[in-house]
Coordinates of C-alpha atoms in Angstrom, one line a residue:
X114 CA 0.0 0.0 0.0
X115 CA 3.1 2.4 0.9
X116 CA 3.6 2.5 -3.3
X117 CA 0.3 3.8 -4.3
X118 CA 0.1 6.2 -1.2
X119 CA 3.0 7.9 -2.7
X120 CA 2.1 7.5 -6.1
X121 CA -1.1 7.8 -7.2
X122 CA -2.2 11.2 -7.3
X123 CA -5.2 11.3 -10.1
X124 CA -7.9 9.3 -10.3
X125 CA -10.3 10.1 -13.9
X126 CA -13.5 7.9 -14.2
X127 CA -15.4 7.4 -17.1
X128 CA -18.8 8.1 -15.6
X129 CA -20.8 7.2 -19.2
X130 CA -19.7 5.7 -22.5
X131 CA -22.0 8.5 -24.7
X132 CA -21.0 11.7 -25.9
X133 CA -23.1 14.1 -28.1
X134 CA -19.7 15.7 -30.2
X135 CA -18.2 13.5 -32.8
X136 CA -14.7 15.3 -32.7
X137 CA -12.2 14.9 -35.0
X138 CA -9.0 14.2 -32.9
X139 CA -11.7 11.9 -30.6
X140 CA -12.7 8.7 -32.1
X141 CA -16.2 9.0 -31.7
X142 CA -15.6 11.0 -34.8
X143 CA -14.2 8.2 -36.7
X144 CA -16.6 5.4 -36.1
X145 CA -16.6 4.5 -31.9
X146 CA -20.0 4.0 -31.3
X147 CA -22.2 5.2 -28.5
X148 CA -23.2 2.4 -26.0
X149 CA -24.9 4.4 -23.3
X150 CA -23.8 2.5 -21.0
X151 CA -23.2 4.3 -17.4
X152 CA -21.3 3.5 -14.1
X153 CA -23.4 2.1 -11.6
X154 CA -23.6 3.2 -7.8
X155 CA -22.2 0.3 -6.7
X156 CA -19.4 1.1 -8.8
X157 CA -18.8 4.3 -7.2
X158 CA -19.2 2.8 -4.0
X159 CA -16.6 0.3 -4.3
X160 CA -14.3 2.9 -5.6
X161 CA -14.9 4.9 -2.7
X162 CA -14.3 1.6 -0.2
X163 CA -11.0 1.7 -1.7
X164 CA -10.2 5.4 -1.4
X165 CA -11.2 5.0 2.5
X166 CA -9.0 2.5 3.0
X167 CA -5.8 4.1 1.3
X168 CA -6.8 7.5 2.5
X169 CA -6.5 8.3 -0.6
X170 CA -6.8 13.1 -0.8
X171 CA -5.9 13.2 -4.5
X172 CA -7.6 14.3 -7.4
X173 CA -10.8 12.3 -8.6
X174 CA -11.8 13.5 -12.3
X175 CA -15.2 12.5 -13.7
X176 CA -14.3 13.0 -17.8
X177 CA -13.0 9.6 -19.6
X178 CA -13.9 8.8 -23.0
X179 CA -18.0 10.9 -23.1
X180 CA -19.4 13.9 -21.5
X181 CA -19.7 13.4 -18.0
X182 CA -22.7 15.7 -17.8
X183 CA -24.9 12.8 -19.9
X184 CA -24.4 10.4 -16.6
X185 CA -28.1 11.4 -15.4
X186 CA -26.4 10.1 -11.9
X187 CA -23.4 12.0 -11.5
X188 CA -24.5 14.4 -8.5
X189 CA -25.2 11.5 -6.9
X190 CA -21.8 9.7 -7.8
X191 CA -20.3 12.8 -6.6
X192 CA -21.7 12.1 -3.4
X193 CA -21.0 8.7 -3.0
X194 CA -17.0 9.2 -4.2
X195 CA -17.1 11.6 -1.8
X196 CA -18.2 10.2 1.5
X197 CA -15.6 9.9 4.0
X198 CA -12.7 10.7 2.1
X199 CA -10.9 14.1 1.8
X200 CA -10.8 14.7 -1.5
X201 CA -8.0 17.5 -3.1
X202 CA -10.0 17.7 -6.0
X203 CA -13.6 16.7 -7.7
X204 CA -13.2 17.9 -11.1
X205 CA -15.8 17.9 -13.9
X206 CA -14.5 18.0 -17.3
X207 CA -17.3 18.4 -19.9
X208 CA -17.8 20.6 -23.3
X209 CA -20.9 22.3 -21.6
X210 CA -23.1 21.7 -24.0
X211 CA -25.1 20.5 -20.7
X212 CA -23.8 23.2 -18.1
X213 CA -26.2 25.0 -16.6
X214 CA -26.6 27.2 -13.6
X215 CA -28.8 24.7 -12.1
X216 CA -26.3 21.8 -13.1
X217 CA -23.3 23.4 -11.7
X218 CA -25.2 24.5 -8.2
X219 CA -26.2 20.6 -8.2
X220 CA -22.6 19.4 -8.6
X221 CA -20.9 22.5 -6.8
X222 CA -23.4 21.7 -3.8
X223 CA -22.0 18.1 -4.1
X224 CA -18.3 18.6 -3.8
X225 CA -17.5 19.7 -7.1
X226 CA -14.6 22.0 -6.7
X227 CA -13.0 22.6 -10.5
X228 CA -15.1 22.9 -13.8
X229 CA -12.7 22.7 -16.9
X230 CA -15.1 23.3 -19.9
X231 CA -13.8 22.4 -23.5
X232 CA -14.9 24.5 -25.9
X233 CA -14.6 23.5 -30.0
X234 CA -16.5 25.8 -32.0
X235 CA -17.8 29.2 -29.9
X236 CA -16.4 31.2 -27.2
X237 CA -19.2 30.5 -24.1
X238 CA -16.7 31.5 -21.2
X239 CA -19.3 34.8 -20.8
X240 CA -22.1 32.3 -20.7
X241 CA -20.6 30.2 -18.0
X242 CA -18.8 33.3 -16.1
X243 CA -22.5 34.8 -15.9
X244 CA -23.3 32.0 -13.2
X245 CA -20.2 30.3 -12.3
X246 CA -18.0 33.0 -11.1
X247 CA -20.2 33.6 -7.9
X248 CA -18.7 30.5 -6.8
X249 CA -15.2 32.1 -5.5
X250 CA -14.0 28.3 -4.4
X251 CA -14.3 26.6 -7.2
X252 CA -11.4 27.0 -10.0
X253 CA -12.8 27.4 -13.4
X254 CA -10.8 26.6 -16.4
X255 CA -11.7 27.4 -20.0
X256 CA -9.9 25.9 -22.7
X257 CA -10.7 26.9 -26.7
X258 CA -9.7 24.0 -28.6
X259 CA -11.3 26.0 -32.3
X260 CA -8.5 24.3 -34.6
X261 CA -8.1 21.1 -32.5
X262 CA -6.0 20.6 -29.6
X263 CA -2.8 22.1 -29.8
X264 CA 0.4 20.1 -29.5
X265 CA 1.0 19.3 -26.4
X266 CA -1.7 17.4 -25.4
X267 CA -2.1 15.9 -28.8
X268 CA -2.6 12.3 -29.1
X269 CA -3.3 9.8 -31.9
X270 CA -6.2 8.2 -30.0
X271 CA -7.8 7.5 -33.7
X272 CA -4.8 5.2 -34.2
X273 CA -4.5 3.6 -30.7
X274 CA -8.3 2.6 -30.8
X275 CA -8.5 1.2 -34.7
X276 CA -4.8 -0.7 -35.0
X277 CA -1.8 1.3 -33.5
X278 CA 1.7 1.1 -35.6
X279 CA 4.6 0.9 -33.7
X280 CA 6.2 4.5 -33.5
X281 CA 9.4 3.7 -31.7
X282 CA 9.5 6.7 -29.6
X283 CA 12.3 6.6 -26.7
X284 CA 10.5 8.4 -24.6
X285 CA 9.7 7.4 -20.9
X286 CA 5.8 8.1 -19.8
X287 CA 4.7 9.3 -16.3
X288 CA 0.9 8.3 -16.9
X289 CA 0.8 5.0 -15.6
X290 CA 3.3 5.5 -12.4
X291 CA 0.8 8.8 -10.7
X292 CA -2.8 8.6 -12.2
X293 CA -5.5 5.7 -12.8
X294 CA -8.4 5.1 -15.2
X295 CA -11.3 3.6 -14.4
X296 CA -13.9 2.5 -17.3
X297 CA -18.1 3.0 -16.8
X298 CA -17.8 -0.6 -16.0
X299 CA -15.0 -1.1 -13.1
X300 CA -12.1 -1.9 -15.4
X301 CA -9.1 -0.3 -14.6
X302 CA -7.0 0.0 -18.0
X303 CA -3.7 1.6 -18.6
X304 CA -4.9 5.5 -19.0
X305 CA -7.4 7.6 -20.8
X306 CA -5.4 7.5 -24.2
X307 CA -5.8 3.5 -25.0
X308 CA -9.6 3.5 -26.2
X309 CA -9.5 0.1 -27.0
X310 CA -8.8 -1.1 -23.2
X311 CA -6.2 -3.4 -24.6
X312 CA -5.1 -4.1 -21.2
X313 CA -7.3 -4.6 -18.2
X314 CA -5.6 -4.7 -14.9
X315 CA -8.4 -5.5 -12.7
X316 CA -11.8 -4.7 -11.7
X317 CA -12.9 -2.0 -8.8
X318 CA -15.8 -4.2 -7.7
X319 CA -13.4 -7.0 -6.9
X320 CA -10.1 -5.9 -6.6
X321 CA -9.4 -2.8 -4.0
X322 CA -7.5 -0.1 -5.8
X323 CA -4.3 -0.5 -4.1
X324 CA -3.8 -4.5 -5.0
X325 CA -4.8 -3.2 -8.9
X326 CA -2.1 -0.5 -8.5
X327 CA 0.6 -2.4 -7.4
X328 CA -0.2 -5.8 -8.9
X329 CA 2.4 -7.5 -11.6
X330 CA 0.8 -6.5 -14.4
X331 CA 1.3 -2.9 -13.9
X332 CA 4.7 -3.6 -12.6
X333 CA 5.3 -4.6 -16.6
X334 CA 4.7 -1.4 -17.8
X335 CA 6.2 0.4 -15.5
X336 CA 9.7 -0.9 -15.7
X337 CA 9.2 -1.1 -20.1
X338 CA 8.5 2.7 -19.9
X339 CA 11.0 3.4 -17.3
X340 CA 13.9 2.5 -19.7
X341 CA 12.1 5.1 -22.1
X342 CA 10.7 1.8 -24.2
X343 CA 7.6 2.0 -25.4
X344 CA 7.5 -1.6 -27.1
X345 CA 4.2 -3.3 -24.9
X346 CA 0.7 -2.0 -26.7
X347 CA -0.9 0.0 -26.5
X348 CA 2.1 2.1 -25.8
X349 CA 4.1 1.3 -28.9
X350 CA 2.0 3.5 -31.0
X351 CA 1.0 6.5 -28.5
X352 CA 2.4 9.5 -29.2
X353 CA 1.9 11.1 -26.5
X354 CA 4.4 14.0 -24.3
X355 CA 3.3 11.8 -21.0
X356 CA 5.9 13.9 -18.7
X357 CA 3.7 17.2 -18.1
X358 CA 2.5 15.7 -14.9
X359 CA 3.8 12.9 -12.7
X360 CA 7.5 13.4 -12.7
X361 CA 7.3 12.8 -8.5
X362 CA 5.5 9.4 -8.5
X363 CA 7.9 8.9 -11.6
X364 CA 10.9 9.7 -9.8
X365 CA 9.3 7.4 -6.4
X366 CA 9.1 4.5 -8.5
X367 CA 12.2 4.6 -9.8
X368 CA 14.2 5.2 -6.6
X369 CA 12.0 2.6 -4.4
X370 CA 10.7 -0.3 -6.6

């Protein structure tokens, strides 16, 4: 338990598998259908079992491959991730198609303490600013994405989802040593890039966190991307920076394990 208590630091959920965008850089634009399928309570409260027994005070992120507004649950979820555990962070990332000033009191009232909005076409931060900045507590952050995301957060997720080709990029990645992702359904896969959940390295509803964190199968990765190979999919074809956070837990691993 001592490696993921100084390790993981980011925790990003995929709260519902439906988004209303098709995107180009997303691969809902290129053919990954819409299932509709949501994360259940019990799901959250399993999650949140293993959060109290860690004492885990990170950063939870409800965001993951839809709009996290479309989860007709998520105050609730909120709620239930929540209970007992103190939290850093409870962070909503959405394209506010589905923000309103009803929606945000709802989550804000919650424990929702950071609202990043994506915005791809129109410039809405008056919109949002007109009921969101009375909440003085809360960070808001605004990002225009009009001609795509720019470079540094770039990432051929078209390619990892359909058939990735190997890139060999030398590169080390910081992703999988300080933050986990957690699908609508439990399964805990390598991070938010690898749509295809090539690898699953356990479920929430059976597994506590920690075990999941520190099991064998993580321990794989770790030490390939640690010698700056990235020759395991789906890593061998991600492009992505993957050391703009992390570099601590990165740096923890490497010294300790």
């Amino acid at each position: 338990m001592l490696l993921t208590k100084n390790t993981l630091s980011s925790i990003e959920l995929n709260p519902v598998d439906i988004c209303n965008r098709t995107c180009g850089f997303c691969p809902r634009g290129h053919g990954f259908k819409n299932t509709k399928a949501m994360m259940t309570d019990d799901t959250v409260i399993a999650i949140n079992k293993s959060l109290q027994d860690i004492d885990y005070r990170g950063t939870v992120t409800f965001a993951g491959f839809g709009e996290p507004l479309l989860q007709k649950n998520l105050k609730k979820h909120v709620q239930l991730l929540s209970n007992g555990v103190q939290l850093k962070q409870i962070k909503i990332i959405t394209n506010g198609d589905y923000l309103t000033q009803k929606t945000a009191f709802q989550l804000i009232n919650a424990g929702v303490n950071c609202i990043k909005i994506s915005m791809y076409d129109i410039d809405d931060t008056e919109r949002y600013e007109a009921f969101l900045s009375q909440y003085s507590h809360v960070e808001r952050i605004y990002k225009h994405y009009y001609n795509g995301l720019p470079e540094e957060v770039e990432v051929n997720r078209t390619e990892l989802w359909k058939k990735p080709k190997k890139l060999n990029i030398e590169r080390a990645c910081y992703l999988p040593f300080y933050k986990m992702f957690i699908n609508w359904n439990g399964a805990v896969g390598l991070c938010s890039n690898d749509w295809s959940q090539y690898k699953v390295f356990g479920y929430v509803q059976d597994t506590p966190i920690h075990k999941i964190w520190e099991s064998d199968k993580f321990k794989i990765y770790r030490d390939n991307l640690l010698k700056d190979r990235r020759t395991i999919n789906p890593c061998i074809g991600c492009n992505v920076d993957g050391q703009v956070l992390g570099k601590e837990s990165f740096e923890y691993y490497k010294n300790n394990v």
